[in-house]
Amino acid sequence: YIVTIRVKPDHSGVVTDGVKHSMNPFCEIAVEEAVKLKEKKFIKEVVAVSCGPTQVTETIRTALAMGCDRGIHVEVSGKDYEAMGPLQIAKIFAALAKKEEASLVILGKQAIDDDCNQTGQMTAALLDWPQGTFASEVTIDGEKVKVVREIDGGLETIKISMPAVLTADLRLNTPRYATLPNIMKAKKKKIANMKPADLGVDMVSRVEVLRVDEPPTRLAGVKVETVDDLVAKLKANGTI
Amino acid sequence: TSREKAASIKLMTDQQKEFQELARKFSREEIVPVAAAYDRSGEYPFPIIKRAWELGLMNSHIPEDCGGMGLGIFDSCLITEELAYGCTGVQTAIEANSLGQMPVIIAGNDFQKKKYLGRMTEEPLMCAYGVTEPGAGSDVAGLKTRAEKKGDEYVVNGQKMWITNGGKANWYFLLARTDADPKCPTSKAFTGFIVDADSPGILVGRKELNMGQRCSDTRGITFEDVRIPKENVLIGEGAGFKIAMGAFDKTRPPVAAGATGLAQRALDEATGYALERKTFGKLIAEHQAVSFLLAEMAMKVELARMGWQRSAWEVDNGRRNTYYASIAKAFAGDIANQVASDAVQVFGGNGFNSEYPVEKLMRDAKIYQIYEGTAQIQRLIISREHFGRFKK
């Protein structure tokens, strides 16, 4: 995922116009897990959801080509899209989860552009559902889900009741390619279109971005000939 | 307004973009990393071929009623160009399937199609196009392999050479002479057959060691009293030449696309290097000698792409595309060689070395001026077509 990110001249954010967007890698893993659960017959139907402008339908199509049954595109564009963050998305997902009577909401653990790692947790809280985050293994056992979670200390295994929210971590699975025949079949699958207002969700942001800056440019180093020189230099600039 | 209209014209459908993305992702992630190793070892890249087959990137022309996707030539060219970007050795092995299948697709009856095309979609099998001989390449009318009718069978004797997938094929399309009379016109003297590779009497030669596309399997095949049932004749006795030639209108655009993929790769590698390497105090890309070289490479790549696109679009729209297919193949083959050679030049000394990717591209490019109709044969075809159009 090599992209040269540029900060907008007004420091309000990064330039996204004309930058190729694709499905967040952790979300690819989430889609793959959902499709696998369906293939193992634990769940009946997988609905791929994305919030954003028109281009988002391309990402939904990829999810359909991977095996999801249908898609929902929640249209958010312009200023609302620029200000959209985990809380608004979580509200949308919570509303849709209730509307669709979902038994599981599976997301990537975080987006690799903003690294928030909040949407899954907020969705669970809004729904008052249990959550299995940073999942590296998911097993359905009747009405419960066993989740092996990657935590700082190692692995933690929990058992939660459905309906539940899960977030996918790196080692949960290896996402499949959408095969050519599946890309063709995906064309016939439906993508429903709606707006946040249709779900009773307000898109007002409670977060105000003050300024976005690039990291400071790395300064050139200085070469020294001896250890004594090194100690002298470190003392001179106050490091020791 | 016409400007708004121009902006809204899509060069590709959404589905075509998705196909291209899939092929591109597969090529960059799975072919590029292993291409150099396959080139050195010459080992047949079956694991990659199998993966491509699983993803539906092969056998795209097989009609839907035989389990295929019945894609048009344009769609399959999109895929071919992306795969060729990764490695043309791999792409040629895959493309040889399309070449071998094309006579059956255009001239096979239901029984033949179901039997020989159906199996290609059920397992990852290879097939081959057996026309060229040691003594006859461009001069197809000079083929010596004989097929004699004996009862309900044809008995074939002869030798074929430079058969891609020769050692890996499950079946061959074979062109052999059925009319011994030297005065018989070419259009009636040859017959097209489908031959099972396990037929007794077929002797597969050694894998030939070639300049480039080294992981592709190229062999001589000897036929000694090989018996072919009459059910495996395509159309009928004497129809072979037309079938063999007719296949080319559909297989030349993909070959052009393959050459374009190689050229694009060469351009990308050279450009990346030019933006890193410094000389005389600045990036070599900032020296006009180099930037002009890259500009001309870019011109050639873009035009080669438009060449295959036009020829594919013509045939997909039901028109005879011989003129365009020949132009596309001739041009793409020539520029692939020029662009690959120029890429080595941009890399300088490093380009000549096997640690850098461009010398392989130069070796791989050469065959594009030879197979599927030499550069010279293409010029014969183009001039003939050109005069024909002019006289109208």
PDB file of C-alpha atoms in Angstrom, chain B residues 62-268:
ATOM      1  CA  ILE B  62     -14.621 -21.114 -23.981  1.00  0.00           C
ATOM      2  CA  PRO B  63     -18.373 -20.736 -24.563  1.00  0.00           C
ATOM      3  CA  GLU B  64     -20.686 -20.783 -21.581  1.00  0.00           C
ATOM      4  CA  ASP B  65     -22.380 -24.022 -22.593  1.00  0.00           C
ATOM      5  CA  CYS B  66     -19.010 -25.763 -22.200  1.00  0.00           C
ATOM      6  CA  GLY B  67     -18.496 -24.358 -18.714  1.00  0.00           C
ATOM      7  CA  GLY B  68     -16.542 -21.315 -19.824  1.00  0.00           C
ATOM      8  CA  MET B  69     -17.248 -17.607 -19.578  1.00  0.00           C
ATOM      9  CA  GLY B  70     -17.552 -16.819 -23.273  1.00  0.00           C
ATOM     10  CA  LEU B  71     -15.654 -13.559 -22.905  1.00  0.00           C
ATOM     11  CA  GLY B  72     -14.973 -11.372 -25.901  1.00  0.00           C
ATOM     12  CA  ILE B  73     -11.477 -10.839 -27.265  1.00  0.00           C
ATOM     13  CA  PHE B  74     -11.230  -7.338 -25.716  1.00  0.00           C
ATOM     14  CA  ASP B  75     -11.856  -8.639 -22.198  1.00  0.00           C
ATOM     15  CA  SER B  76      -9.377 -11.448 -22.553  1.00  0.00           C
ATOM     16  CA  CYS B  77      -6.763  -9.058 -23.994  1.00  0.00           C
ATOM     17  CA  LEU B  78      -7.144  -6.879 -20.885  1.00  0.00           C
ATOM     18  CA  ILE B  79      -6.280  -9.900 -18.787  1.00  0.00           C
ATOM     19  CA  THR B  80      -3.471 -11.021 -21.088  1.00  0.00           C
ATOM     20  CA  GLU B  81      -1.723  -7.657 -20.979  1.00  0.00           C
ATOM     21  CA  GLU B  82      -1.728  -7.697 -17.172  1.00  0.00           C
ATOM     22  CA  LEU B  83      -0.396 -11.253 -16.951  1.00  0.00           C
ATOM     23  CA  ALA B  84       2.314 -10.488 -19.528  1.00  0.00           C
ATOM     24  CA  TYR B  85       3.426  -7.547 -17.404  1.00  0.00           C
ATOM     25  CA  GLY B  86       4.372 -10.113 -14.772  1.00  0.00           C
ATOM     26  CA  CYS B  87       6.096 -12.616 -17.060  1.00  0.00           C
ATOM     27  CA  THR B  88       5.545 -13.367 -20.730  1.00  0.00           C
ATOM     28  CA  GLY B  89       6.836 -16.911 -20.251  1.00  0.00           C
ATOM     29  CA  VAL B  90       3.927 -17.613 -17.921  1.00  0.00           C
ATOM     30  CA  GLN B  91       1.542 -15.669 -20.116  1.00  0.00           C
ATOM     31  CA  THR B  92       2.585 -17.576 -23.265  1.00  0.00           C
ATOM     32  CA  ALA B  93       1.999 -20.911 -21.535  1.00  0.00           C
ATOM     33  CA  ILE B  94      -1.486 -19.676 -20.648  1.00  0.00           C
ATOM     34  CA  GLU B  95      -2.112 -18.098 -24.066  1.00  0.00           C
ATOM     35  CA  ALA B  96      -1.160 -21.306 -25.890  1.00  0.00           C
ATOM     36  CA  ASN B  97      -4.351 -22.750 -24.456  1.00  0.00           C
ATOM     37  CA  SER B  98      -6.405 -20.090 -26.190  1.00  0.00           C
ATOM     38  CA  LEU B  99      -4.524 -20.693 -29.438  1.00  0.00           C
ATOM     39  CA  GLY B 100      -5.061 -24.453 -29.290  1.00  0.00           C
ATOM     40  CA  GLN B 101      -8.725 -24.036 -28.365  1.00  0.00           C
ATOM     41  CA  MET B 102      -9.591 -21.428 -30.970  1.00  0.00           C
ATOM     42  CA  PRO B 103      -9.971 -23.842 -33.932  1.00  0.00           C
ATOM     43  CA  VAL B 104     -12.343 -25.934 -31.822  1.00  0.00           C
ATOM     44  CA  ILE B 105     -14.266 -22.859 -30.685  1.00  0.00           C
ATOM     45  CA  ILE B 106     -14.716 -21.533 -34.211  1.00  0.00           C
ATOM     46  CA  ALA B 107     -15.051 -24.813 -36.099  1.00  0.00           C
ATOM     47  CA  GLY B 108     -15.903 -27.578 -33.632  1.00  0.00           C
ATOM     48  CA  ASN B 109     -19.258 -29.346 -33.596  1.00  0.00           C
ATOM     49  CA  ASP B 110     -21.202 -29.742 -30.332  1.00  0.00           C
ATOM     50  CA  PHE B 111     -19.690 -33.138 -29.561  1.00  0.00           C
ATOM     51  CA  GLN B 112     -16.132 -31.915 -30.086  1.00  0.00           C
ATOM     52  CA  LYS B 113     -16.693 -28.715 -28.121  1.00  0.00           C
ATOM     53  CA  LYS B 114     -18.261 -30.466 -25.148  1.00  0.00           C
ATOM     54  CA  LYS B 115     -15.586 -33.144 -25.106  1.00  0.00           C
ATOM     55  CA  TYR B 116     -12.442 -31.070 -25.574  1.00  0.00           C
ATOM     56  CA  LEU B 117     -13.414 -27.636 -24.277  1.00  0.00           C
ATOM     57  CA  GLY B 118     -15.537 -28.934 -21.433  1.00  0.00           C
ATOM     58  CA  ARG B 119     -12.633 -30.744 -19.841  1.00  0.00           C
ATOM     59  CA  MET B 120     -10.519 -27.562 -19.820  1.00  0.00           C
ATOM     60  CA  THR B 121     -12.920 -25.918 -17.382  1.00  0.00           C
ATOM     61  CA  GLU B 122     -13.200 -28.966 -15.175  1.00  0.00           C
ATOM     62  CA  GLU B 123      -9.520 -29.265 -14.405  1.00  0.00           C
ATOM     63  CA  PRO B 124      -6.469 -27.144 -15.127  1.00  0.00           C
ATOM     64  CA  LEU B 125      -5.424 -28.869 -18.362  1.00  0.00           C
ATOM     65  CA  MET B 126      -3.224 -27.522 -21.132  1.00  0.00           C
ATOM     66  CA  CYS B 127      -3.607 -27.877 -24.864  1.00  0.00           C
ATOM     67  CA  ALA B 128      -1.434 -26.948 -27.842  1.00  0.00           C
ATOM     68  CA  TYR B 129      -1.617 -25.702 -31.433  1.00  0.00           C
ATOM     69  CA  GLY B 130       0.350 -28.054 -33.685  1.00  0.00           C
ATOM     70  CA  VAL B 131       0.960 -26.504 -37.068  1.00  0.00           C
ATOM     71  CA  THR B 132       4.629 -25.475 -37.409  1.00  0.00           C
ATOM     72  CA  GLU B 133       7.136 -28.076 -38.609  1.00  0.00           C
ATOM     73  CA  PRO B 134      10.928 -28.220 -38.704  1.00  0.00           C
ATOM     74  CA  GLY B 135      10.770 -27.450 -42.424  1.00  0.00           C
ATOM     75  CA  ALA B 136       7.764 -25.146 -42.572  1.00  0.00           C
ATOM     76  CA  GLY B 137       6.877 -22.226 -40.324  1.00  0.00           C
ATOM     77  CA  SER B 138       5.633 -19.243 -42.281  1.00  0.00           C
ATOM     78  CA  ASP B 139       4.943 -21.414 -45.322  1.00  0.00           C
ATOM     79  CA  VAL B 140       1.995 -23.348 -43.908  1.00  0.00           C
ATOM     80  CA  ALA B 141       1.234 -24.650 -47.386  1.00  0.00           C
ATOM     81  CA  GLY B 142       4.568 -26.459 -47.189  1.00  0.00           C
ATOM     82  CA  LEU B 143       3.512 -28.704 -44.308  1.00  0.00           C
ATOM     83  CA  LYS B 144       4.580 -32.296 -44.781  1.00  0.00           C
ATOM     84  CA  THR B 145       2.777 -34.103 -41.940  1.00  0.00           C
ATOM     85  CA  ARG B 146       0.486 -36.598 -43.667  1.00  0.00           C
ATOM     86  CA  ALA B 147      -2.908 -37.863 -42.565  1.00  0.00           C
ATOM     87  CA  GLU B 148      -4.211 -40.819 -44.592  1.00  0.00           C
ATOM     88  CA  LYS B 149      -7.789 -41.996 -44.312  1.00  0.00           C
ATOM     89  CA  LYS B 150      -7.983 -45.676 -43.411  1.00  0.00           C
ATOM     90  CA  GLY B 151     -11.515 -46.864 -42.737  1.00  0.00           C
ATOM     91  CA  ASP B 152     -12.952 -44.823 -39.840  1.00  0.00           C
ATOM     92  CA  GLU B 153      -9.586 -43.393 -38.891  1.00  0.00           C
ATOM     93  CA  TYR B 154      -6.834 -41.158 -40.131  1.00  0.00           C
ATOM     94  CA  VAL B 155      -3.251 -42.344 -39.771  1.00  0.00           C
ATOM     95  CA  VAL B 156      -0.830 -39.475 -39.161  1.00  0.00           C
ATOM     96  CA  ASN B 157       2.896 -39.408 -39.823  1.00  0.00           C
ATOM     97  CA  GLY B 158       5.165 -36.417 -39.514  1.00  0.00           C
ATOM     98  CA  GLN B 159       6.895 -33.963 -37.257  1.00  0.00           C
ATOM     99  CA  LYS B 160       5.853 -30.751 -35.631  1.00  0.00           C
ATOM    100  CA  MET B 161       8.280 -28.280 -34.048  1.00  0.00           C
ATOM    101  CA  TRP B 162       8.274 -25.343 -31.601  1.00  0.00           C
ATOM    102  CA  ILE B 163       4.947 -26.456 -30.163  1.00  0.00           C
ATOM    103  CA  THR B 164       4.205 -24.376 -27.048  1.00  0.00           C
ATOM    104  CA  ASN B 165       2.882 -26.606 -24.243  1.00  0.00           C
ATOM    105  CA  GLY B 166       4.031 -29.530 -26.405  1.00  0.00           C
ATOM    106  CA  GLY B 167       5.099 -31.544 -23.393  1.00  0.00           C
ATOM    107  CA  LYS B 168       2.199 -30.527 -21.157  1.00  0.00           C
ATOM    108  CA  ALA B 169      -0.796 -30.709 -23.447  1.00  0.00           C
ATOM    109  CA  ASN B 170      -3.755 -32.982 -22.839  1.00  0.00           C
ATOM    110  CA  TRP B 171      -4.704 -32.622 -26.522  1.00  0.00           C
ATOM    111  CA  TYR B 172      -3.435 -30.915 -29.658  1.00  0.00           C
ATOM    112  CA  PHE B 173      -5.004 -29.118 -32.563  1.00  0.00           C
ATOM    113  CA  LEU B 174      -3.175 -30.663 -35.477  1.00  0.00           C
ATOM    114  CA  LEU B 175      -2.939 -29.478 -39.083  1.00  0.00           C
ATOM    115  CA  ALA B 176      -1.939 -32.211 -41.511  1.00  0.00           C
ATOM    116  CA  ARG B 177      -2.039 -32.725 -45.259  1.00  0.00           C
ATOM    117  CA  THR B 178      -4.814 -35.055 -46.341  1.00  0.00           C
ATOM    118  CA  ASP B 179      -4.558 -34.591 -50.095  1.00  0.00           C
ATOM    119  CA  ALA B 180      -1.292 -35.985 -51.454  1.00  0.00           C
ATOM    120  CA  ASP B 181      -1.752 -34.407 -54.885  1.00  0.00           C
ATOM    121  CA  PRO B 182       0.771 -31.521 -55.085  1.00  0.00           C
ATOM    122  CA  LYS B 183      -1.576 -29.720 -57.464  1.00  0.00           C
ATOM    123  CA  CYS B 184      -4.365 -29.638 -54.897  1.00  0.00           C
ATOM    124  CA  PRO B 185      -4.939 -26.023 -53.782  1.00  0.00           C
ATOM    125  CA  THR B 186      -3.918 -25.109 -50.227  1.00  0.00           C
ATOM    126  CA  SER B 187      -7.506 -24.310 -49.367  1.00  0.00           C
ATOM    127  CA  LYS B 188      -8.458 -27.964 -49.875  1.00  0.00           C
ATOM    128  CA  ALA B 189      -5.318 -29.956 -49.106  1.00  0.00           C
ATOM    129  CA  PHE B 190      -5.214 -29.739 -45.298  1.00  0.00           C
ATOM    130  CA  THR B 191      -7.376 -31.016 -42.485  1.00  0.00           C
ATOM    131  CA  GLY B 192      -7.655 -29.880 -38.875  1.00  0.00           C
ATOM    132  CA  PHE B 193      -7.779 -32.583 -36.202  1.00  0.00           C
ATOM    133  CA  ILE B 194      -8.105 -32.781 -32.450  1.00  0.00           C
ATOM    134  CA  VAL B 195      -5.567 -35.308 -31.179  1.00  0.00           C
ATOM    135  CA  ASP B 196      -5.479 -36.759 -27.677  1.00  0.00           C
ATOM    136  CA  ALA B 197      -1.925 -36.432 -26.334  1.00  0.00           C
ATOM    137  CA  ASP B 198      -1.916 -39.970 -24.993  1.00  0.00           C
ATOM    138  CA  SER B 199      -2.546 -41.443 -28.456  1.00  0.00           C
ATOM    139  CA  PRO B 200      -0.041 -44.237 -29.200  1.00  0.00           C
ATOM    140  CA  GLY B 201       2.669 -43.150 -31.626  1.00  0.00           C
ATOM    141  CA  ILE B 202       3.092 -39.593 -30.340  1.00  0.00           C
ATOM    142  CA  LEU B 203       6.713 -38.998 -29.355  1.00  0.00           C
ATOM    143  CA  VAL B 204       7.255 -35.828 -27.372  1.00  0.00           C
ATOM    144  CA  GLY B 205      10.713 -34.319 -27.903  1.00  0.00           C
ATOM    145  CA  ARG B 206      12.931 -32.660 -25.335  1.00  0.00           C
ATOM    146  CA  LYS B 207      12.131 -29.285 -23.845  1.00  0.00           C
ATOM    147  CA  GLU B 208      13.871 -26.736 -26.055  1.00  0.00           C
ATOM    148  CA  LEU B 209      16.188 -24.228 -24.368  1.00  0.00           C
ATOM    149  CA  ASN B 210      15.262 -20.843 -25.768  1.00  0.00           C
ATOM    150  CA  MET B 211      16.534 -17.278 -25.537  1.00  0.00           C
ATOM    151  CA  GLY B 212      13.568 -16.026 -23.571  1.00  0.00           C
ATOM    152  CA  GLN B 213      10.173 -16.995 -22.165  1.00  0.00           C
ATOM    153  CA  ARG B 214      12.248 -19.849 -20.843  1.00  0.00           C
ATOM    154  CA  CYS B 215       9.684 -21.306 -18.473  1.00  0.00           C
ATOM    155  CA  SER B 216       7.307 -21.886 -21.384  1.00  0.00           C
ATOM    156  CA  ASP B 217       7.415 -25.498 -22.633  1.00  0.00           C
ATOM    157  CA  THR B 218       8.405 -25.682 -26.313  1.00  0.00           C
ATOM    158  CA  ARG B 219       9.000 -29.024 -28.014  1.00  0.00           C
ATOM    159  CA  GLY B 220       9.239 -31.017 -31.182  1.00  0.00           C
ATOM    160  CA  ILE B 221       6.536 -33.671 -31.519  1.00  0.00           C
ATOM    161  CA  THR B 222       6.828 -36.724 -33.773  1.00  0.00           C
ATOM    162  CA  PHE B 223       3.773 -38.578 -35.054  1.00  0.00           C
ATOM    163  CA  GLU B 224       4.376 -42.216 -35.973  1.00  0.00           C
ATOM    164  CA  ASP B 225       1.289 -43.950 -37.342  1.00  0.00           C
ATOM    165  CA  VAL B 226      -0.929 -42.068 -34.899  1.00  0.00           C
ATOM    166  CA  ARG B 227      -4.565 -43.017 -35.358  1.00  0.00           C
ATOM    167  CA  ILE B 228      -7.221 -40.307 -35.109  1.00  0.00           C
ATOM    168  CA  PRO B 229     -10.932 -41.208 -35.180  1.00  0.00           C
ATOM    169  CA  LYS B 230     -12.902 -39.443 -37.912  1.00  0.00           C
ATOM    170  CA  GLU B 231     -15.072 -37.874 -35.203  1.00  0.00           C
ATOM    171  CA  ASN B 232     -12.057 -35.668 -34.386  1.00  0.00           C
ATOM    172  CA  VAL B 233     -11.937 -33.981 -37.785  1.00  0.00           C
ATOM    173  CA  LEU B 234     -12.914 -30.314 -37.613  1.00  0.00           C
ATOM    174  CA  ILE B 235     -15.646 -29.502 -40.130  1.00  0.00           C
ATOM    175  CA  GLY B 236     -14.435 -31.985 -42.754  1.00  0.00           C
ATOM    176  CA  GLU B 237     -11.524 -33.150 -44.829  1.00  0.00           C
ATOM    177  CA  GLY B 238      -9.816 -30.267 -46.608  1.00  0.00           C
ATOM    178  CA  ALA B 239     -11.180 -27.509 -44.346  1.00  0.00           C
ATOM    179  CA  GLY B 240      -8.048 -27.294 -42.188  1.00  0.00           C
ATOM    180  CA  PHE B 241      -6.150 -24.389 -43.691  1.00  0.00           C
ATOM    181  CA  LYS B 242      -9.026 -21.963 -43.392  1.00  0.00           C
ATOM    182  CA  ILE B 243      -9.636 -22.997 -39.770  1.00  0.00           C
ATOM    183  CA  ALA B 244      -5.973 -22.645 -38.803  1.00  0.00           C
ATOM    184  CA  MET B 245      -5.766 -19.178 -40.362  1.00  0.00           C
ATOM    185  CA  GLY B 246      -9.168 -18.106 -39.033  1.00  0.00           C
ATOM    186  CA  ALA B 247      -7.986 -18.717 -35.501  1.00  0.00           C
ATOM    187  CA  PHE B 248      -5.302 -16.053 -35.908  1.00  0.00           C
ATOM    188  CA  ASP B 249      -7.779 -13.182 -36.248  1.00  0.00           C
ATOM    189  CA  LYS B 250      -8.799 -13.939 -32.686  1.00  0.00           C
ATOM    190  CA  THR B 251      -5.419 -14.882 -31.251  1.00  0.00           C
ATOM    191  CA  ARG B 252      -3.270 -12.098 -32.709  1.00  0.00           C
ATOM    192  CA  PRO B 253      -4.877  -9.323 -30.620  1.00  0.00           C
ATOM    193  CA  PRO B 254      -4.016 -11.160 -27.367  1.00  0.00           C
ATOM    194  CA  VAL B 255      -0.456 -11.716 -28.578  1.00  0.00           C
ATOM    195  CA  ALA B 256      -0.258  -7.982 -29.283  1.00  0.00           C
ATOM    196  CA  ALA B 257      -1.622  -7.369 -25.794  1.00  0.00           C
ATOM    197  CA  GLY B 258       1.074  -9.621 -24.363  1.00  0.00           C
ATOM    198  CA  ALA B 259       3.808  -7.698 -26.143  1.00  0.00           C
ATOM    199  CA  THR B 260       2.239  -4.459 -24.860  1.00  0.00           C
ATOM    200  CA  GLY B 261       2.320  -5.812 -21.293  1.00  0.00           C
ATOM    201  CA  LEU B 262       6.013  -6.574 -21.636  1.00  0.00           C
ATOM    202  CA  ALA B 263       6.678  -3.120 -23.060  1.00  0.00           C
ATOM    203  CA  GLN B 264       4.739  -1.472 -20.228  1.00  0.00           C
ATOM    204  CA  ARG B 265       6.814  -3.399 -17.706  1.00  0.00           C
ATOM    205  CA  ALA B 266      10.032  -2.319 -19.404  1.00  0.00           C
ATOM    206  CA  LEU B 267       8.852   1.289 -19.403  1.00  0.00           C
ATOM    207  CA  ASP B 268       7.872   1.172 -15.720  1.00  0.00           C
TER     208      ASP B 268
END
